Short mmCIF file of C-alpha atoms in Angstrom, two decimals:
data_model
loop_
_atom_site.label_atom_id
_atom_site.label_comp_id
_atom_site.label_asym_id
_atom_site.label_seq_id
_atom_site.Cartn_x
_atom_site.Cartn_y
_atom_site.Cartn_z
CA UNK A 149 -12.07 23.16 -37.09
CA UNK A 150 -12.59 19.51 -37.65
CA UNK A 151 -16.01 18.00 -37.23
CA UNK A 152 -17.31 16.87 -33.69
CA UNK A 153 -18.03 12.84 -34.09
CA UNK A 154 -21.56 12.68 -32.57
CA UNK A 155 -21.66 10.04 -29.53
CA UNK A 156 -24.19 7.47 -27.77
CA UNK A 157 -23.53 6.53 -24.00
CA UNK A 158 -25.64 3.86 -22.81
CA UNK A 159 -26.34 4.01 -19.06
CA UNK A 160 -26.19 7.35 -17.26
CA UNK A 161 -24.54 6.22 -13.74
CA UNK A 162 -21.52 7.36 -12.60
CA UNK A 163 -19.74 6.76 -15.94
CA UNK A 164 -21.91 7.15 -18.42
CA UNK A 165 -23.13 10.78 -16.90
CA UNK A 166 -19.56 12.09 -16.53
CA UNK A 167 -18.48 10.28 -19.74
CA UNK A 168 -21.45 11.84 -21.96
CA UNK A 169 -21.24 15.39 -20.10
CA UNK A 170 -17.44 15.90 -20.55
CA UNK A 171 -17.74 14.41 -24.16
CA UNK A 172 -20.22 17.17 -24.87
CA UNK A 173 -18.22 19.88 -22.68
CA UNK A 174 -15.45 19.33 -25.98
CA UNK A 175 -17.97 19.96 -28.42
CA UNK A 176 -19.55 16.77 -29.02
CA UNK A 177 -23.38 16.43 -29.52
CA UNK A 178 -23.96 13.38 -26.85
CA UNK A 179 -27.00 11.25 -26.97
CA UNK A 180 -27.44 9.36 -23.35
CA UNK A 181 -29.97 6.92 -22.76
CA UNK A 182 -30.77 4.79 -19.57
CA UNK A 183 -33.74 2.49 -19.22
CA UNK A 184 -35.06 4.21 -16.36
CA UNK A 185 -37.92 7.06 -17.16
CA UNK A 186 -37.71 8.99 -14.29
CA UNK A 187 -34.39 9.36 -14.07
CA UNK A 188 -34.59 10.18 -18.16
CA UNK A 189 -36.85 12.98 -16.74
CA UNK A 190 -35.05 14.24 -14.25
CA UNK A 191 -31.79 14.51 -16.66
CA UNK A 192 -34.28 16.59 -19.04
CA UNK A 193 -35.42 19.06 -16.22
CA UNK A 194 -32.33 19.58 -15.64
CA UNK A 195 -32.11 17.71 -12.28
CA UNK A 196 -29.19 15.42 -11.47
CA UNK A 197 -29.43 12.13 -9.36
CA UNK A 198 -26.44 11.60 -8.24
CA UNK A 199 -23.56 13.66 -5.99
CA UNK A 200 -20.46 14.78 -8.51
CA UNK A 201 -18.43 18.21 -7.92
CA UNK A 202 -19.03 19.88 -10.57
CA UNK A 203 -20.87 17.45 -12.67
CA UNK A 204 -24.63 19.49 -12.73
CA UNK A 205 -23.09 22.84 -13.53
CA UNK A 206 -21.64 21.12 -16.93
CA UNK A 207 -24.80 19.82 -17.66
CA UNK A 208 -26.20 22.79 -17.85
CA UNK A 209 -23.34 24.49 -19.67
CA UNK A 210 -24.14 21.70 -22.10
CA UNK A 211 -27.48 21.09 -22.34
CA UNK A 212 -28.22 22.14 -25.84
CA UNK A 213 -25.46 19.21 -27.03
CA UNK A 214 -26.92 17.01 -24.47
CA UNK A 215 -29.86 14.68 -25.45
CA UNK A 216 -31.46 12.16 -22.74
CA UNK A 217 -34.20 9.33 -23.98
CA UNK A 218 -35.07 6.17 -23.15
CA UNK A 219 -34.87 5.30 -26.76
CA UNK A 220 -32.24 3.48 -28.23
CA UNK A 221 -33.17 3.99 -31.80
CA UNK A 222 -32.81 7.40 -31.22
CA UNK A 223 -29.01 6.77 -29.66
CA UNK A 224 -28.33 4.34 -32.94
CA UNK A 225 -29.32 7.09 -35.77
CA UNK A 226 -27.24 9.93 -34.04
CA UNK A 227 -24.07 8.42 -33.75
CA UNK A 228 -21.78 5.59 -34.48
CA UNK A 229 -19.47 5.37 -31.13
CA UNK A 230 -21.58 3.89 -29.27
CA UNK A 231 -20.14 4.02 -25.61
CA UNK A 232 -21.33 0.79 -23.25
CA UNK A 233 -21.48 2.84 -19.28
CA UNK A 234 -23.69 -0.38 -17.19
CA UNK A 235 -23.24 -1.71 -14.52
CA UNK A 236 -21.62 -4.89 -13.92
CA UNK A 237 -22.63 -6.05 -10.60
CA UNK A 238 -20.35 -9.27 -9.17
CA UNK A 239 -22.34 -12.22 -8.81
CA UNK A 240 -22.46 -14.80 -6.00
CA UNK A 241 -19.20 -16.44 -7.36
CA UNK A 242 -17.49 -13.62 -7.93
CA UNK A 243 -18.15 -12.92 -11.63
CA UNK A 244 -18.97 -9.97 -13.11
CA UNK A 245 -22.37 -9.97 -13.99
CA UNK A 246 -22.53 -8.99 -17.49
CA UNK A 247 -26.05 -9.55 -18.43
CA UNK A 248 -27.15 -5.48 -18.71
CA UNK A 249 -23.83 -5.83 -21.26
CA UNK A 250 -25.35 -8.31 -23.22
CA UNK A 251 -29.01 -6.86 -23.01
CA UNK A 252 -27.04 -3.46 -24.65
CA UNK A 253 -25.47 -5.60 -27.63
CA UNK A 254 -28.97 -7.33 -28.42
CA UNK A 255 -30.59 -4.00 -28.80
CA UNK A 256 -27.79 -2.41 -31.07
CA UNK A 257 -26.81 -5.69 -33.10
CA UNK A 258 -29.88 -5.14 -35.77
CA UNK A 259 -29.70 -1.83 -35.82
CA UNK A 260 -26.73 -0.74 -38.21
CA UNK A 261 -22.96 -0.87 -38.27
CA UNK A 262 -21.40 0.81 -35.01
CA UNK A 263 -19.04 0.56 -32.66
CA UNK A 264 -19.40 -0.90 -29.30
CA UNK A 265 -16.65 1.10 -26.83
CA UNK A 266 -17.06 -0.67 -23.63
CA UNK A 267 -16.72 1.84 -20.77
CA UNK A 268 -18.32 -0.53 -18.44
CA UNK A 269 -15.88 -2.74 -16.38
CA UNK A 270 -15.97 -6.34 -17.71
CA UNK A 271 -13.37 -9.38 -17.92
CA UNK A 272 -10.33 -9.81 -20.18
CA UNK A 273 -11.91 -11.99 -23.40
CA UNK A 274 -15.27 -10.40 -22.94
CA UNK A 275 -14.74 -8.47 -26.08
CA UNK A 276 -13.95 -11.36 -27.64
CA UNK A 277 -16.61 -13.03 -26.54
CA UNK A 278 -19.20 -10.47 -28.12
CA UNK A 279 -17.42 -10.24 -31.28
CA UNK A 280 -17.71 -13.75 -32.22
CA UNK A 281 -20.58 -13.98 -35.14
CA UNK A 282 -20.83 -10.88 -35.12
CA UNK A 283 -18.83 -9.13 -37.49
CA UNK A 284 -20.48 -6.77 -38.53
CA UNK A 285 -20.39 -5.39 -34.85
CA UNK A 286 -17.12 -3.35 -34.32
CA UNK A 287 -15.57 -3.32 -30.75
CA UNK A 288 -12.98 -0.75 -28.56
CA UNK A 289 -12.48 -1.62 -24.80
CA UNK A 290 -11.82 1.85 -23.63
CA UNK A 291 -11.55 1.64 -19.91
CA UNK A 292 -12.70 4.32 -17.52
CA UNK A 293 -10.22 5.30 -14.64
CA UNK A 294 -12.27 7.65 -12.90
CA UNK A 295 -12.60 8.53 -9.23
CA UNK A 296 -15.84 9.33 -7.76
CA UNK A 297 -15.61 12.70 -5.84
CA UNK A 298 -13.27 13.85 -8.91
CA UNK A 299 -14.32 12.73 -11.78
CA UNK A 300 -15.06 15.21 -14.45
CA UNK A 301 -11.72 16.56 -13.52
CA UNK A 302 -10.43 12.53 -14.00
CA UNK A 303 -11.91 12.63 -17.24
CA UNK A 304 -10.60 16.13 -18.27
CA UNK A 305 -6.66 15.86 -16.87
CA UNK A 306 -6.26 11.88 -17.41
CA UNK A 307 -3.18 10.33 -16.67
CA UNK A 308 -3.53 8.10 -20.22
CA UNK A 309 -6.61 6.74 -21.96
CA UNK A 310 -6.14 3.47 -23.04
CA UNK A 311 -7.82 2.50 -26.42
CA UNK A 312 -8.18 -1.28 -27.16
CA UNK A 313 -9.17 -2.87 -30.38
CA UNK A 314 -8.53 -5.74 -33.31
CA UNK A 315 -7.74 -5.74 -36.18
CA UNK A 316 -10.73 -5.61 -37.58
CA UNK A 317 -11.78 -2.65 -35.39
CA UNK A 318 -8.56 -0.77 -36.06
CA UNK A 319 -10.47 2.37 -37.81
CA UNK A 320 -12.91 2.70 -34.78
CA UNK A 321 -9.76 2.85 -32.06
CA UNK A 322 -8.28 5.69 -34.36
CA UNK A 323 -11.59 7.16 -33.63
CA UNK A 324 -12.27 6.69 -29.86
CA UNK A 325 -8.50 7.75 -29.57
CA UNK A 326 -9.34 11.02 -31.60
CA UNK A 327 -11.78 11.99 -29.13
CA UNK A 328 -9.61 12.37 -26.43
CA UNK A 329 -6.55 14.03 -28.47
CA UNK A 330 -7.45 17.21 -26.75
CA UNK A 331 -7.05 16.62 -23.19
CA UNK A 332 -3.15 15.84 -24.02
CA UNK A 333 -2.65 12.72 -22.43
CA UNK A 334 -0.79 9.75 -23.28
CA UNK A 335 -3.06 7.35 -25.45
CA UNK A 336 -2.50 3.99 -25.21
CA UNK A 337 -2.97 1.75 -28.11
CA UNK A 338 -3.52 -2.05 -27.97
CA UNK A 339 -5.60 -5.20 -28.55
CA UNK A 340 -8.49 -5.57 -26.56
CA UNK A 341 -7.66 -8.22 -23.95
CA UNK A 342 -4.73 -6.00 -22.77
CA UNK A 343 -7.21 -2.93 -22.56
CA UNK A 344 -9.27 -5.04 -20.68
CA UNK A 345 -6.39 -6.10 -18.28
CA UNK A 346 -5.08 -2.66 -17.22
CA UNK A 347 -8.85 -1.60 -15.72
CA UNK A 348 -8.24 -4.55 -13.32
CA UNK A 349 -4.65 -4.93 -13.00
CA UNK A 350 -4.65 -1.12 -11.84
CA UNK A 351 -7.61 -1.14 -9.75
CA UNK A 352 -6.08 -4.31 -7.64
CA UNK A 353 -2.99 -3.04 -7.00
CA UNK A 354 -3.93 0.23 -5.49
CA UNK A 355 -6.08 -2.09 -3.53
CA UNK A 356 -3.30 -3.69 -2.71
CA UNK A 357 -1.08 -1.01 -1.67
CA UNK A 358 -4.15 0.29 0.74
CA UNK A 359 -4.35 -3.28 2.28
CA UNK A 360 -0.20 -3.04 2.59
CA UNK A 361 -0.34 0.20 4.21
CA UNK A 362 -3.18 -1.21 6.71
CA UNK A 363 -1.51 -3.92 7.56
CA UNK A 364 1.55 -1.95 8.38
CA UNK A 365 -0.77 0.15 10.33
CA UNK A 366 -1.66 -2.82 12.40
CA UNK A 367 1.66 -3.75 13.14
CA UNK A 368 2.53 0.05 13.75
CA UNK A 369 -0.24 -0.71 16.76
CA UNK A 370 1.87 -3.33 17.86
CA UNK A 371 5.06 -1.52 18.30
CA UNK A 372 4.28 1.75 18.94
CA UNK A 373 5.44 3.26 15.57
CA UNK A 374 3.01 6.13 13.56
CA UNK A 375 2.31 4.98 10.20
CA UNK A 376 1.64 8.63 9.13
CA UNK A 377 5.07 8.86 9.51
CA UNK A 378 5.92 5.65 8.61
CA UNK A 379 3.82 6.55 4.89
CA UNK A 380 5.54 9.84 4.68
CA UNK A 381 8.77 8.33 5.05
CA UNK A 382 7.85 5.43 2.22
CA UNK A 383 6.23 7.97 0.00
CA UNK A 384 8.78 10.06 -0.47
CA UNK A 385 10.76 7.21 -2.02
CA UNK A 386 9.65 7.74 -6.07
CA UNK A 387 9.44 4.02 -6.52
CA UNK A 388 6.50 4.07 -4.28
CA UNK A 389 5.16 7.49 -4.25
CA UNK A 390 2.62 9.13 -1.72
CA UNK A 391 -1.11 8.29 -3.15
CA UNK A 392 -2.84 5.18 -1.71
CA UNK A 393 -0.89 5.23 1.54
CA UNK A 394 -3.29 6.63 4.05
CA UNK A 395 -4.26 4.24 6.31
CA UNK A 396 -7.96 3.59 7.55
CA UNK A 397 -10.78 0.77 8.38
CA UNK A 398 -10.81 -0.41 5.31
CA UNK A 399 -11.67 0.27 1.27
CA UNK A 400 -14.83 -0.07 -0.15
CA UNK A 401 -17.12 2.06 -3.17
CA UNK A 402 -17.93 0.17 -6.18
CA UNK A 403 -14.52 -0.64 -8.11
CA UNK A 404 -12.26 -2.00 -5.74
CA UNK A 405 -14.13 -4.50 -4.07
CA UNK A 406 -15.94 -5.56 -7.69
CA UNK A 407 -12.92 -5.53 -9.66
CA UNK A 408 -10.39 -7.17 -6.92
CA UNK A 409 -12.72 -10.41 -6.65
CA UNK A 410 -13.31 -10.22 -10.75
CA UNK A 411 -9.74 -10.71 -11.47
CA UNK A 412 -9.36 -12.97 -8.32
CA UNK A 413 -12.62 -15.28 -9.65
CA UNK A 414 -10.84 -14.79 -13.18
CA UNK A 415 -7.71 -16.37 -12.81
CA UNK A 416 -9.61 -18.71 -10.55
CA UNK A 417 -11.32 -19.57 -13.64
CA UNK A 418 -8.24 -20.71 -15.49
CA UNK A 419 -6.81 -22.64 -12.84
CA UNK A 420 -4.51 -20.11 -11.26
CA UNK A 421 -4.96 -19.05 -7.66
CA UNK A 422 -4.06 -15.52 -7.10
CA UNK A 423 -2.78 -15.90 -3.93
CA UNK A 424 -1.99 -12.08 -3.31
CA UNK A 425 -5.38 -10.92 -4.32
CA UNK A 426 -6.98 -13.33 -1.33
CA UNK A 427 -4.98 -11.71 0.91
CA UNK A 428 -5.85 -8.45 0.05
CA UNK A 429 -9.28 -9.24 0.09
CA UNK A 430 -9.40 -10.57 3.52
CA UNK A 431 -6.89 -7.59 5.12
CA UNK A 432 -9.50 -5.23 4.21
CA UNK A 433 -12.39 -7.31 5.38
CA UNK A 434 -10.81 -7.71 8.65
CA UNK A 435 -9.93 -4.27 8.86
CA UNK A 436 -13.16 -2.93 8.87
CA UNK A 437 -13.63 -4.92 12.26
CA UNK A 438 -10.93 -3.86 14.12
CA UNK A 439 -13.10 -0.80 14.52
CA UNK A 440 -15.33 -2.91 17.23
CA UNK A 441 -12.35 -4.56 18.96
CA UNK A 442 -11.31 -0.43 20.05
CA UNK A 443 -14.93 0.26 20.92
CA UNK A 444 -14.75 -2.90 23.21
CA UNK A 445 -11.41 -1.84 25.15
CA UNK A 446 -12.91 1.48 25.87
CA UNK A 447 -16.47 0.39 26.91
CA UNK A 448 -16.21 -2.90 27.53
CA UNK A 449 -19.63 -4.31 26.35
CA UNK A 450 -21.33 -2.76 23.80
CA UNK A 451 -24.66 -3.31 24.54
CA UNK A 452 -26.94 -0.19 24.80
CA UNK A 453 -24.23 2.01 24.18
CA UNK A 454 -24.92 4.69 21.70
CA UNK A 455 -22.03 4.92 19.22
CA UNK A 456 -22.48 7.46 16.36
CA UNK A 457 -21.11 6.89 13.00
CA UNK A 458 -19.63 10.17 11.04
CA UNK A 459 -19.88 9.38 7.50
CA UNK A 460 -21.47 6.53 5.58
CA UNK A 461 -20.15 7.21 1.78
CA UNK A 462 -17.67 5.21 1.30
CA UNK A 463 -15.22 8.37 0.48
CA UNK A 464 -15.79 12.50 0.70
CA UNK A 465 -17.41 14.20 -2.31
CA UNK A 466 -19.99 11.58 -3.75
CA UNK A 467 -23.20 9.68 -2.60
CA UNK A 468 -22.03 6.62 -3.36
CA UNK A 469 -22.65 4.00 -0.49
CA UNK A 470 -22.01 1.00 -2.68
CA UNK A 471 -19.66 -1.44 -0.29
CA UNK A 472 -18.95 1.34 2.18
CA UNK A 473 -17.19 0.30 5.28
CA UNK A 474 -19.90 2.51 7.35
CA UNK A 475 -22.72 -0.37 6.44
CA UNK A 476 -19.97 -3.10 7.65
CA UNK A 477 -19.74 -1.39 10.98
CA UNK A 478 -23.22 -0.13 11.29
CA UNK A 479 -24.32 -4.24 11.43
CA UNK A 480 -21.52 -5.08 13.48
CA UNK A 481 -22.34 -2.61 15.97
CA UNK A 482 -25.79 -3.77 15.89
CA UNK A 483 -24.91 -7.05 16.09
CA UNK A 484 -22.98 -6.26 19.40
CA UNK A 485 -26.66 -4.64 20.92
CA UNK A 486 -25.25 -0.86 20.49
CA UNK A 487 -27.66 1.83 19.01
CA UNK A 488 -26.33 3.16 16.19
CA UNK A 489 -26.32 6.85 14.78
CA UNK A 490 -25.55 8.18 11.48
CA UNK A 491 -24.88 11.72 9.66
CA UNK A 492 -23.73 11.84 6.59
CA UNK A 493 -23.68 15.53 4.71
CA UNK A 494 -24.56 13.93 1.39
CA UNK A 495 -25.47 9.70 1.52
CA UNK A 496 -27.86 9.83 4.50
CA UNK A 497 -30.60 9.92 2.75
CA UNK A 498 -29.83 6.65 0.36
CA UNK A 499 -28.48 5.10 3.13
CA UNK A 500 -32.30 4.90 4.91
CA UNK A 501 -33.13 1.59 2.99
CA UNK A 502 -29.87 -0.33 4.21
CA UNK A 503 -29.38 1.47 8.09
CA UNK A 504 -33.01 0.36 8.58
CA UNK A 505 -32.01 -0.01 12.84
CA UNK A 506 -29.87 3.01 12.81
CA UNK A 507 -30.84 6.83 13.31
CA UNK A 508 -30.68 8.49 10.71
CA UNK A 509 -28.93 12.23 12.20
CA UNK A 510 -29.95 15.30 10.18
CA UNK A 511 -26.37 16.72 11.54
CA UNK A 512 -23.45 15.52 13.43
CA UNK A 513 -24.44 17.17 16.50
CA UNK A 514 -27.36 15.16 16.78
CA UNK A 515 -25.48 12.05 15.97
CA UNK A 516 -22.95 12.64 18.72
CA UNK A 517 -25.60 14.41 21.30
CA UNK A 518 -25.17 11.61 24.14
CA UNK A 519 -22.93 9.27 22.32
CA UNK A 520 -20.21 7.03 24.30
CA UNK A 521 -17.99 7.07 21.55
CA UNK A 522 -17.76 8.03 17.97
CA UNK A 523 -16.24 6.44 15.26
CA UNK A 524 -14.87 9.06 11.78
CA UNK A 525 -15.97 7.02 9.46
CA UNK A 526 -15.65 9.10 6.34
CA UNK A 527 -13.34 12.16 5.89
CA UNK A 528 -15.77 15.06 5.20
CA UNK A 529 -14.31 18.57 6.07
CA UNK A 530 -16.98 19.58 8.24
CA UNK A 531 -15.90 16.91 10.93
CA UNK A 532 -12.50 18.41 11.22
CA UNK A 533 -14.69 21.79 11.58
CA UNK A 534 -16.65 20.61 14.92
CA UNK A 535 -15.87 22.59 17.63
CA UNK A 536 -14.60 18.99 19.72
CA UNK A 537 -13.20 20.76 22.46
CA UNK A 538 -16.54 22.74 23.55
CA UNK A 539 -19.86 21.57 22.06
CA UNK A 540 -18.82 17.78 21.24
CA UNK A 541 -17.45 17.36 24.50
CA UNK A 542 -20.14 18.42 26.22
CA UNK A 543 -22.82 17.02 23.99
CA UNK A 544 -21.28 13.49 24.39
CA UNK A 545 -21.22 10.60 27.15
CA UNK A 546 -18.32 9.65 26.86
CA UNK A 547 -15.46 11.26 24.92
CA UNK A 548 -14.10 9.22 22.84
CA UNK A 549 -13.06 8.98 19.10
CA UNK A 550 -11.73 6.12 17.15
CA UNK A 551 -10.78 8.35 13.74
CA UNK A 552 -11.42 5.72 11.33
CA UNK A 553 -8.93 8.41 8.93
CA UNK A 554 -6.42 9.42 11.01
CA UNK A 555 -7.98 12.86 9.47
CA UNK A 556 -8.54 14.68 12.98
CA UNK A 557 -6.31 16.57 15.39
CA UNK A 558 -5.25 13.83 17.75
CA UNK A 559 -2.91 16.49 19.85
CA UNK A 560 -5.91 18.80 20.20
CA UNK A 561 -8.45 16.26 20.98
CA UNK A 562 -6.19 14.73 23.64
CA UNK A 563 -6.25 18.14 24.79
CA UNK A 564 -9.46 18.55 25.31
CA UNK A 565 -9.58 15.43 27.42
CA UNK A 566 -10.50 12.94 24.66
CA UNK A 567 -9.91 9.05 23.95
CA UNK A 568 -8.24 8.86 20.59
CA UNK A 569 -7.80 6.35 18.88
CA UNK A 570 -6.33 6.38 15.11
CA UNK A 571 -5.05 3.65 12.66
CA UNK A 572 -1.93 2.60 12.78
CA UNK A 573 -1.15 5.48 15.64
#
């Protein structure tokens, strides 16, 4: 058996934690680092701080080829791939923020020959960009194309990797791409810019065909068609396919909405206006307030009403609250003079700091006990689970749901004497 290459991941969010954990999962002896102690110390107990099926039981499975410091001198003299996981934040223009990226090249550029694979989400030319004078510093954009709420199994059943380097850099690609020769995907090989372009081109156009679908929803509204139907019917056509047709109030989490405006504020940048892209952008904003336009037809005024919120990640099976359509609401809402309530399963608790004049529910039956409406925000299991037609009912003022999803049983809620409401229904 060929020798595991031993690997550095810098950063130990989302990325970097699945990145380093799966790495080590195929054998590889993983060095993560993050400039945060406690969370260095939690990693080390054994303790994982953030929400990812299936992420903390390979962790443990791997903690012998798992190392987690705060030390990047200890990252630099056990490996050579040196894998760049940061954040990269937009800033108030619209660019990516790339100043944790540059803080990570600083630290590594005196310390030896590596190779800087850029996980991290970042413009086209920004490999370029660090390259220059510094030669001695070899570079790989190797995208990440992961989805929160699935990601180790993202990372282990890929649809392709795409590996992006230079000339100069060509022996370090071969290297990267050797790492992932065992999952049996496709492995795209190219020049860096390109690499760069297919994390954004791909996250804007499902972005796009969300905002499409919405839009269609809207219109659906209008005339009186379903656009579950409508998507069925569409998906089933193999030029368009199923995936990113479900309509809803609106996309949010921490790539879309980052990664949309990047690529919109970079072709800005060279003159272009992405016309498409600005569109996009403002369907979904909007979308997220039709929510309070259906409130208003049922109850008129929303002042002192008590609407309860189910769900404030921005999608089932993570923690992530980053841009999540339940924080648009909740201020809208409050905004209107409604009292707000919110139960999450998993983000309640890191939603605290941002839903600072909203109750915080410890389950959904508190959140709804007395509501005049509820709004499904995200699509958790347990909502479908409620028992709607007894307890719910009863518990609430005023029956009525606006299912953000379309994920509940409109015929069996109407049933049971409900106001539905769905997207697009």
């Amino acid at each position: 058996m060929a020798e595991k290459e031993p690997i550095g991941v810098i950063g130990t969010g989302y990325v970097g934690l699945v990145q380093g954990t799966c790495l080590a999962e195929l054998g590889h002896e993983v060095w993560c680092r993050d400039i945060v102690q406690e969370k260095v110390d939690a990693l080390n107990r054994g303790e994982v701080p953030i929400y990812e099926p299936g992420l903390a039981e390979l962790i443990e499975k791997n903690r012998e080829r798992l190392h987690f410091t705060t030390d990047m001198r200890e990252v630099v003299t056990n490996a050579r791939l040196l894998f760049c996981c940061v954040d990269t934040p937009p800033t108030y223009s619209g660019d990516a923020d790339l100043s944790r990226v540059e803080q990570v090249v600083e630290e590594i550029g005196d310390l030896g020959e590596h190779a800087l694979v850029m996980k991290s989400t970042v413009p086209v030319g920004t490999g370029r960009a660090i390259t220059r004078g510094r030669e001695e510093l070899a570079y790989v954009s190797n995208p990440e194309f992961l989805k929160e709420g699935s990601a180790v199994g993202d990372f282990m059943r890929p649809d392709r990797v795409v590996v992006g380097a230079d000339e100069a850099s060509e022996e370090y690609r071969e290297r990267v791409a050797a790492l992932y020769e065992p999952l049996g995907a496709p492995i795209i090989r190219t020049d860096v810019a390109s690499a760069e372009m297919v994390k954004l081109a791909s996250n804007a156009f499902l972005a796009t065909k969300i905002s499409f679908i919405n839009e269609i929803a809207n219109v659906s509204e209008e005339l009186g068609a379903d656009v579950t139907e409508v998507a069925r019917g569409m998906g089933l056509d193999s030029r368009i396919g199923p995936k990113f047709l479900q309509a809803g109030i609106g996309w949010g989490g921490s790539c879309f909405p980052k990664d949309v405006q990047a690529l919109k504020q970079l072709a800005g940048n060279t003159g272009y206006h992405f016309q498409l892209l600005t569109a996009v952008l403002e369907v979904n904003e909007l979308q997220k307030r039709r929510t309070i336009g259906k409130l208003q037809k049922h109850l008129g005024s929303l002042v002192g009403k008590n609407i309860a919120l189910l769900g404030v990640a921005f999608k089932p099976n993570t923690d992530d609250i980053r841009e999540a359509t339940s924080l648009v609401l909740a201020g809208r809402l409050r905004g209107e003079g409604a009292n707000v309530r919110v139960y999450d399963p998993i983000a309640a608790e890191r939603a605290q700091d941002i839903l600072r004049d909203a109750e915080i529910c410890d389950s959904a039956e508190k959140a709804l006990e007395g509501a005049d409406a509820a709004v499904l925000v995200t699509e958790w299991p347990e909502f479908r689970e409620l028992d709607w037609a007894n307890d719910v009912k009863h518990s609430m003022k005023q029956p009525i749901v606006i299912d953000g999803r379309n994920f509940l049983d409109r015929d069996a809620l109407e049933a049971a004497g409900f106001t539905y409401e769905g997207v697009g229904r």
